[in-house]
Amino acid sequence: MKKLKNETELVREALRIGAVYAEKRQAAQFEPTDSAKQKVEYLYHLLVHDSLIQPLVKGEESEPNMRRKLALWISRRLPSDHPLMK
């Protein structure tokens, strides 16, 4: 799988926007002490549950694959003139 351009920054942005989404939906409230791994896993499962992203194949649910799914999710929602999309 080819790595996305700015994937790390895209994941960071996905976690930021995903945290707002989870709070507005009243599904979760992330704490500053939560690890990035916990946030990635929770947000991935929340987005799959809400049918906003397709789930990974059974057995391929690893943190790097979840991070990639989140990066793809946010890259499709950012405007084309966003700095992360250049």
Short mmCIF file of the C-alpha atoms (twelve columns), coordinates in Angstrom:
data_MODEL
# 
_entry.id   MODEL 
# 
loop_
_atom_site.group_PDB 
_atom_site.id 
_atom_site.type_symbol 
_atom_site.label_atom_id 
_atom_site.label_alt_id 
_atom_site.label_comp_id 
_atom_site.label_asym_id 
_atom_site.label_seq_id 
_atom_site.Cartn_x 
_atom_site.Cartn_y 
_atom_site.Cartn_z 
_atom_site.pdbx_PDB_model_num 
ATOM 1  C CA . MET A 1  0.000   0.000  0.000  1 
ATOM 2  C CA . LYS A 2  1.421   3.367  -1.030 1 
ATOM 3  C CA . LYS A 3  1.684   5.894  1.777  1 
ATOM 4  C CA . LEU A 4  -0.436  9.009  1.427  1 
ATOM 5  C CA . LYS A 5  1.228   12.376 1.132  1 
ATOM 6  C CA . ASN A 6  1.052   14.121 4.542  1 
ATOM 7  C CA . GLU A 7  -0.503  11.006 6.108  1 
ATOM 8  C CA . THR A 8  0.688   11.846 9.629  1 
ATOM 9  C CA . GLU A 9  -0.773  15.338 9.459  1 
ATOM 10 C CA . LEU A 10 -3.986  14.001 7.927  1 
ATOM 11 C CA . VAL A 11 -4.372  11.552 10.820 1 
ATOM 12 C CA . ARG A 12 -3.796  14.384 13.287 1 
ATOM 13 C CA . GLU A 13 -6.498  16.441 11.561 1 
ATOM 14 C CA . ALA A 14 -8.840  13.415 11.465 1 
ATOM 15 C CA . LEU A 15 -8.420  12.956 15.212 1 
ATOM 16 C CA . ARG A 16 -9.140  16.640 15.821 1 
ATOM 17 C CA . ILE A 17 -12.267 16.687 13.654 1 
ATOM 18 C CA . GLY A 18 -13.298 13.217 14.811 1 
ATOM 19 C CA . ALA A 19 -13.160 14.324 18.444 1 
ATOM 20 C CA . VAL A 20 -15.538 17.191 17.649 1 
ATOM 21 C CA . TYR A 21 -17.819 14.772 15.770 1 
ATOM 22 C CA . ALA A 22 -17.853 12.304 18.678 1 
ATOM 23 C CA . GLU A 23 -18.652 15.058 21.185 1 
ATOM 24 C CA . LYS A 24 -21.469 16.510 19.055 1 
ATOM 25 C CA . ARG A 25 -22.893 13.027 18.626 1 
ATOM 26 C CA . GLN A 26 -22.537 12.569 22.401 1 
ATOM 27 C CA . ALA A 27 -20.709 9.311  21.837 1 
ATOM 28 C CA . ALA A 28 -17.461 10.215 23.605 1 
ATOM 29 C CA . GLN A 29 -15.325 12.943 25.033 1 
ATOM 30 C CA . PHE A 30 -11.599 12.530 24.568 1 
ATOM 31 C CA . GLU A 31 -9.386  13.425 27.495 1 
ATOM 32 C CA . PRO A 32 -5.887  14.897 27.165 1 
ATOM 33 C CA . THR A 33 -4.538  11.767 28.839 1 
ATOM 34 C CA . ASP A 34 -5.982  9.452  26.153 1 
ATOM 35 C CA . SER A 35 -3.290  8.008  23.925 1 
ATOM 36 C CA . ALA A 36 -3.326  8.523  20.168 1 
ATOM 37 C CA . LYS A 37 -3.734  4.766  19.737 1 
ATOM 38 C CA . GLN A 38 -6.916  4.777  21.844 1 
ATOM 39 C CA . LYS A 39 -8.304  7.744  19.931 1 
ATOM 40 C CA . VAL A 40 -7.551  6.110  16.565 1 
ATOM 41 C CA . GLU A 41 -9.232  2.848  17.555 1 
ATOM 42 C CA . TYR A 42 -12.302 4.509  19.045 1 
ATOM 43 C CA . LEU A 43 -12.770 6.948  16.190 1 
ATOM 44 C CA . TYR A 44 -12.298 4.201  13.587 1 
ATOM 45 C CA . HIS A 45 -14.949 2.024  15.251 1 
ATOM 46 C CA . LEU A 46 -17.323 4.980  15.654 1 
ATOM 47 C CA . LEU A 47 -17.046 5.915  11.978 1 
ATOM 48 C CA . VAL A 48 -17.559 2.279  10.921 1 
ATOM 49 C CA . HIS A 49 -20.600 2.047  13.212 1 
ATOM 50 C CA . ASP A 50 -22.049 5.232  11.680 1 
ATOM 51 C CA . SER A 51 -21.317 3.885  8.163  1 
ATOM 52 C CA . LEU A 52 -19.039 6.813  7.315  1 
ATOM 53 C CA . ILE A 53 -16.152 4.518  6.364  1 
ATOM 54 C CA . GLN A 54 -15.973 0.914  5.245  1 
ATOM 55 C CA . PRO A 55 -14.599 -1.536 7.809  1 
ATOM 56 C CA . LEU A 56 -11.302 -3.279 7.321  1 
ATOM 57 C CA . VAL A 57 -11.293 -6.972 6.522  1 
ATOM 58 C CA . LYS A 58 -11.304 -9.216 9.608  1 
ATOM 59 C CA . GLY A 59 -7.752  -9.865 10.735 1 
ATOM 60 C CA . GLU A 60 -6.417  -6.650 9.193  1 
ATOM 61 C CA . GLU A 61 -7.609  -4.338 11.968 1 
ATOM 62 C CA . SER A 62 -4.218  -2.990 12.988 1 
ATOM 63 C CA . GLU A 63 -3.336  0.512  14.103 1 
ATOM 64 C CA . PRO A 64 -1.489  1.438  10.865 1 
ATOM 65 C CA . ASN A 65 -4.465  0.295  8.764  1 
ATOM 66 C CA . MET A 66 -6.907  2.215  10.968 1 
ATOM 67 C CA . ARG A 67 -4.706  5.316  10.706 1 
ATOM 68 C CA . ARG A 68 -4.726  5.013  6.927  1 
ATOM 69 C CA . LYS A 69 -8.539  4.701  6.870  1 
ATOM 70 C CA . LEU A 70 -8.835  7.842  9.002  1 
ATOM 71 C CA . ALA A 71 -6.402  9.703  6.735  1 
ATOM 72 C CA . LEU A 72 -8.426  8.691  3.677  1 
ATOM 73 C CA . TRP A 73 -11.668 9.689  5.401  1 
ATOM 74 C CA . ILE A 74 -10.451 13.178 6.231  1 
ATOM 75 C CA . SER A 75 -8.736  13.699 2.875  1 
ATOM 76 C CA . ARG A 76 -12.093 13.197 1.156  1 
ATOM 77 C CA . ARG A 77 -13.743 15.793 3.373  1 
ATOM 78 C CA . LEU A 78 -11.149 18.553 3.178  1 
ATOM 79 C CA . PRO A 79 -11.494 21.183 0.467  1 
ATOM 80 C CA . SER A 80 -9.076  20.828 -2.437 1 
ATOM 81 C CA . ASP A 81 -7.350  24.104 -1.517 1 
ATOM 82 C CA . HIS A 82 -6.587  22.974 2.052  1 
ATOM 83 C CA . PRO A 83 -2.823  23.062 2.843  1 
ATOM 84 C CA . LEU A 84 -2.760  19.326 3.661  1 
ATOM 85 C CA . MET A 85 -4.113  18.498 0.220  1 
ATOM 86 C CA . LYS A 86 -1.265  20.165 -1.652 1 
# 
